[in-house]
Short mmCIF file of C-alpha atoms and ligand atoms in Angstrom, two decimals:
data_model
loop_
_atom_site.label_atom_id
_atom_site.label_comp_id
_atom_site.label_asym_id
_atom_site.label_seq_id
_atom_site.Cartn_x
_atom_site.Cartn_y
_atom_site.Cartn_z
CA UNK A 1 0.00 0.00 0.00
CA UNK A 2 1.24 3.46 -0.64
CA UNK A 3 -0.46 6.77 -0.27
CA UNK A 4 0.38 9.78 -2.38
CA UNK A 5 -0.51 13.03 -0.67
CA UNK A 6 -0.88 15.82 -3.25
CA UNK A 7 -0.83 18.51 -0.53
CA UNK A 8 -1.46 21.86 -2.27
CA UNK A 9 1.27 21.49 -4.86
CA UNK A 10 0.54 23.39 -8.06
CA UNK A 11 1.66 20.38 -10.08
CA UNK A 12 -1.72 18.69 -9.43
CA UNK A 13 -4.00 21.70 -9.84
CA UNK A 14 -7.21 21.45 -11.89
CA UNK A 15 -7.31 18.58 -14.37
CA UNK A 16 -3.66 17.66 -13.80
CA UNK A 17 -4.80 15.54 -10.86
CA UNK A 18 -6.88 13.43 -13.24
CA UNK A 19 -3.81 12.72 -15.33
CA UNK A 20 -1.94 11.60 -12.20
CA UNK A 21 -4.85 9.48 -10.99
CA UNK A 22 -5.07 7.67 -14.35
CA UNK A 23 -1.35 6.88 -14.25
CA UNK A 24 -1.78 5.52 -10.72
CA UNK A 25 -4.77 3.42 -11.75
CA UNK A 26 -2.82 1.83 -14.60
CA UNK A 27 0.32 1.12 -12.56
CA UNK A 28 -1.55 -0.18 -9.55
CA UNK A 29 -3.39 -2.69 -11.76
CA UNK A 30 -0.20 -3.77 -13.49
CA UNK A 31 1.83 -4.32 -10.31
CA UNK A 32 -1.14 -5.34 -8.14
CA UNK A 33 -0.31 -2.71 -5.56
CA UNK A 34 -2.79 -0.58 -3.71
CA UNK A 35 -1.96 3.08 -4.36
CA UNK A 36 -4.23 5.70 -2.82
CA UNK A 37 -4.28 9.35 -3.83
CA UNK A 38 -5.14 12.25 -1.49
CA UNK A 39 -5.87 15.41 -3.51
CA UNK A 40 -6.99 18.76 -2.09
CA UNK A 41 -10.66 18.61 -1.15
CA UNK A 42 -12.06 20.54 -4.09
CA UNK A 43 -10.51 17.99 -6.49
CA UNK A 44 -11.70 14.82 -4.74
CA UNK A 45 -14.70 14.09 -6.93
CA UNK A 46 -12.77 14.59 -10.15
CA UNK A 47 -11.17 11.20 -9.54
CA UNK A 48 -13.59 9.16 -7.45
CA UNK A 49 -14.88 7.30 -10.53
CA UNK A 50 -11.49 5.71 -11.13
CA UNK A 51 -10.64 2.39 -9.51
CA UNK A 52 -8.14 3.70 -6.96
CA UNK A 53 -8.83 4.61 -3.33
CA UNK A 54 -9.25 8.36 -3.03
CA UNK A 55 -8.56 9.86 0.39
CA UNK A 56 -9.26 13.26 1.89
CA UNK A 57 -6.24 15.04 3.34
CA UNK A 58 -8.20 16.00 6.45
CA UNK A 59 -11.68 15.65 7.97
CA UNK A 60 -13.43 17.78 10.53
CA UNK A 61 -15.15 16.49 13.63
CA UNK A 62 -18.37 18.46 13.19
CA UNK A 63 -21.85 17.13 12.70
CA UNK A 64 -23.91 16.43 9.61
CA UNK A 65 -26.32 19.30 8.91
CA UNK A 66 -25.93 22.92 9.84
CA UNK A 67 -22.14 23.23 9.82
CA UNK A 68 -20.40 25.45 7.25
CA UNK A 69 -16.98 25.27 5.64
CA UNK A 70 -16.02 21.91 7.11
CA UNK A 71 -15.52 18.54 5.49
CA UNK A 72 -17.09 15.52 7.15
CA UNK A 73 -16.80 11.73 6.81
CA UNK A 74 -20.49 11.02 6.20
CA UNK A 75 -20.72 13.28 3.14
CA UNK A 76 -17.34 12.18 1.82
CA UNK A 77 -18.63 8.62 1.88
CA UNK A 78 -21.63 9.62 -0.23
CA UNK A 79 -19.19 11.03 -2.81
CA UNK A 80 -17.27 7.74 -3.00
CA UNK A 81 -14.25 8.98 -1.07
CA UNK A 82 -12.59 5.94 0.53
CA UNK A 83 -11.25 7.50 3.70
CA UNK A 84 -9.05 10.22 5.11
CA UNK A 85 -5.74 11.22 6.57
CA UNK A 86 -6.21 12.42 10.13
CA UNK A 87 -3.85 14.72 12.04
CA UNK A 88 -1.33 15.22 9.24
CA UNK A 89 1.75 17.03 10.48
CA UNK A 90 0.68 20.09 8.49
CA UNK A 91 -2.89 19.93 9.85
CA UNK A 92 -2.76 18.75 13.44
CA UNK A 93 -5.97 18.39 15.44
CA UNK A 94 -6.82 17.74 19.12
CA UNK A 95 -6.58 14.25 20.49
CA UNK A 96 -10.28 14.00 21.21
CA UNK A 97 -11.13 14.82 17.60
CA UNK A 98 -8.70 12.16 16.39
CA UNK A 99 -10.46 9.62 18.58
CA UNK A 100 -13.94 10.54 17.42
CA UNK A 101 -12.98 10.78 13.76
CA UNK A 102 -11.41 7.32 13.74
CA UNK A 103 -14.60 5.98 15.23
CA UNK A 104 -16.81 7.80 12.69
CA UNK A 105 -14.72 6.49 9.80
CA UNK A 106 -14.83 2.97 11.23
CA UNK A 107 -18.61 3.07 11.46
CA UNK A 108 -18.77 4.18 7.83
CA UNK A 109 -16.28 1.45 6.83
CA UNK A 110 -13.94 4.11 5.53
CA UNK A 111 -10.13 4.02 5.70
CA UNK A 112 -8.52 5.93 8.56
CA UNK A 113 -4.86 6.94 8.43
CA UNK A 114 -3.71 8.63 11.63
CA UNK A 115 -0.49 10.57 11.16
CA UNK A 116 1.90 10.81 14.10
CA UNK A 117 5.24 12.48 14.67
CA UNK A 118 6.80 10.20 17.28
CA UNK A 119 6.64 6.83 19.04
CA UNK A 120 4.53 8.07 21.96
CA UNK A 121 1.82 9.21 19.55
CA UNK A 122 2.08 5.99 17.54
CA UNK A 123 1.48 4.01 20.71
CA UNK A 124 -1.39 6.22 21.85
CA UNK A 125 -3.30 6.24 18.57
CA UNK A 126 -2.65 2.62 17.54
CA UNK A 127 -5.02 1.73 20.41
CA UNK A 128 -7.87 3.32 18.45
CA UNK A 129 -7.42 0.65 15.80
CA UNK A 130 -7.25 2.92 12.75
CA UNK A 131 -6.42 1.12 9.49
CA UNK A 132 -3.03 2.78 9.44
CA UNK A 133 -0.69 4.76 11.63
CA UNK A 134 1.67 6.84 9.48
CA UNK A 135 4.78 7.99 11.28
CA UNK A 136 6.53 11.04 9.84
CA UNK A 137 9.29 13.00 11.59
CA UNK A 138 8.29 16.62 10.76
CA UNK A 139 11.85 17.80 10.19
CA UNK A 140 12.32 15.34 7.30
CA UNK A 141 9.10 16.19 5.48
CA UNK A 142 9.90 17.60 2.03
CA UNK A 143 13.63 17.33 2.75
CA UNK A 144 14.53 14.61 0.25
CA UNK A 145 16.24 12.82 3.14
CA UNK A 146 14.31 9.62 3.71
CA UNK A 147 13.03 8.61 7.13
CA UNK A 148 14.00 5.03 6.29
CA UNK A 149 17.66 6.00 5.91
CA UNK A 150 17.91 8.86 8.42
CA UNK A 151 15.89 7.33 11.24
CA UNK A 152 15.61 3.56 10.72
CA UNK A 153 15.20 2.98 14.48
CA UNK A 154 12.07 5.15 14.48
CA UNK A 155 10.44 2.78 12.02
CA UNK A 156 11.43 -0.39 13.86
CA UNK A 157 10.20 1.03 17.17
CA UNK A 158 6.94 2.19 15.60
CA UNK A 159 6.42 -1.25 14.04
CA UNK A 160 6.80 -2.75 17.52
CA UNK A 161 4.36 -0.42 19.29
CA UNK A 162 1.76 -0.85 16.56
CA UNK A 163 2.14 -4.61 16.80
CA UNK A 164 1.73 -4.40 20.58
CA UNK A 165 -1.65 -2.74 20.19
CA UNK A 166 -2.74 -6.20 19.10
CA UNK A 167 -5.30 -5.13 16.55
CA UNK A 168 -5.40 -4.77 12.79
CA UNK A 169 -3.60 -1.41 12.57
CA UNK A 170 -0.64 -1.37 10.20
CA UNK A 171 2.30 0.96 10.07
CA UNK A 172 3.17 3.32 7.23
CA UNK A 173 6.10 5.70 7.29
CA UNK A 174 6.83 8.86 5.42
CA UNK A 175 8.95 12.00 5.08
CA UNK A 176 11.68 12.60 2.55
CA UNK A 177 11.06 9.42 0.57
CA UNK A 178 12.23 10.05 -3.00
CA UNK A 179 13.47 6.77 -4.47
CA UNK A 180 12.72 3.08 -4.82
CA UNK A 181 15.68 2.43 -2.58
CA UNK A 182 14.10 4.54 0.21
CA UNK A 183 10.88 2.57 -0.18
CA UNK A 184 12.64 -0.78 -0.13
CA UNK A 185 14.45 0.18 3.06
CA UNK A 186 11.16 1.17 4.74
CA UNK A 187 9.62 -2.19 3.86
CA UNK A 188 12.70 -4.06 5.08
CA UNK A 189 12.38 -2.25 8.40
CA UNK A 190 8.84 -3.58 8.76
CA UNK A 191 6.62 -0.77 7.43
CA UNK A 192 3.61 -2.01 5.48
CA UNK A 193 3.78 0.90 3.09
CA UNK A 194 4.62 4.55 2.76
CA UNK A 195 3.08 8.00 2.73
CA UNK A 196 4.74 10.25 0.17
CA UNK A 197 4.23 13.69 -1.35
CA UNK A 198 7.01 15.76 -2.96
CA UNK A 199 9.06 12.76 -4.14
CA UNK A 200 6.25 11.89 -6.53
CA UNK A 201 4.24 15.06 -7.08
CA UNK A 202 7.27 17.19 -7.89
CA UNK A 203 8.89 14.56 -10.09
CA UNK A 204 9.15 15.45 -13.78
CA UNK A 205 8.08 11.94 -14.75
CA UNK A 206 5.19 10.60 -12.66
CA UNK A 207 4.95 7.31 -14.52
CA UNK A 208 8.63 6.48 -14.04
CA UNK A 209 8.81 7.33 -10.34
CA UNK A 210 5.55 5.55 -9.46
CA UNK A 211 6.76 2.43 -11.26
CA UNK A 212 10.06 2.68 -9.35
CA UNK A 213 8.21 2.94 -6.01
CA UNK A 214 5.83 0.11 -6.94
CA UNK A 215 8.61 -2.27 -7.90
CA UNK A 216 10.32 -1.53 -4.58
CA UNK A 217 7.19 -2.63 -2.73
CA UNK A 218 7.05 -6.11 -4.25
O1 LIG B 1 2.04 13.31 3.67
C1 LIG B 1 3.29 12.98 3.23
C2 LIG B 1 4.33 13.88 3.72
O2 LIG B 1 4.10 14.69 4.77
C3 LIG B 1 5.71 13.56 3.37
O3 LIG B 1 6.08 14.57 2.53
O4 LIG B 1 7.24 15.56 0.65
O5 LIG B 1 8.51 14.41 2.45
O6 LIG B 1 7.13 13.07 0.86
P1 LIG B 1 7.32 14.38 1.58
#
């Protein structure tokens, strides 16, 4: 499994995200790898008819009905969005909201990916049984220096605490991942996949880099 977070990079603005999503759909079929794409919210429904999981980058813990300017799990579900990142390092939310959002997504049978910045948070949130915990050291995000090479012990420790939660949560890692070699290292250390942004989105050749990442996962 890998998740590509588009963030708000200009490279995926407007219809460009559709081009990226179609490349992902083709490669994920060919290599039999699950690749999810998380575009900015206003672009979500441009790609929900393709056969790849589409994730929101964030969800708000507000109710269905008279709430304005928020994005909520129940309505995302009705627009065929598969799930959401929660608590991304660039969009942190209070612990109580994380807890309630994981539970709302679970009830809707949607994918929950709780992002954490350290082992203590990995341990705390793995107990909620989200589908994935994604550990990302903030200082390596967008750096081109891969977490799997710079902080291998962070991944092995996170794998252990997630395993100790004794549920079905799996560990992803991210930050600075830019090559197939970085991906391979993450998998060797026990991660079940990766969360990546700039290494793919800012690449001049999406097809080539996504194939490189995919091959590294098998
Ligand atoms: O959500 C993925 C992310 O925060 C890692 O970013 O650019 O280092 O792959 P990047």
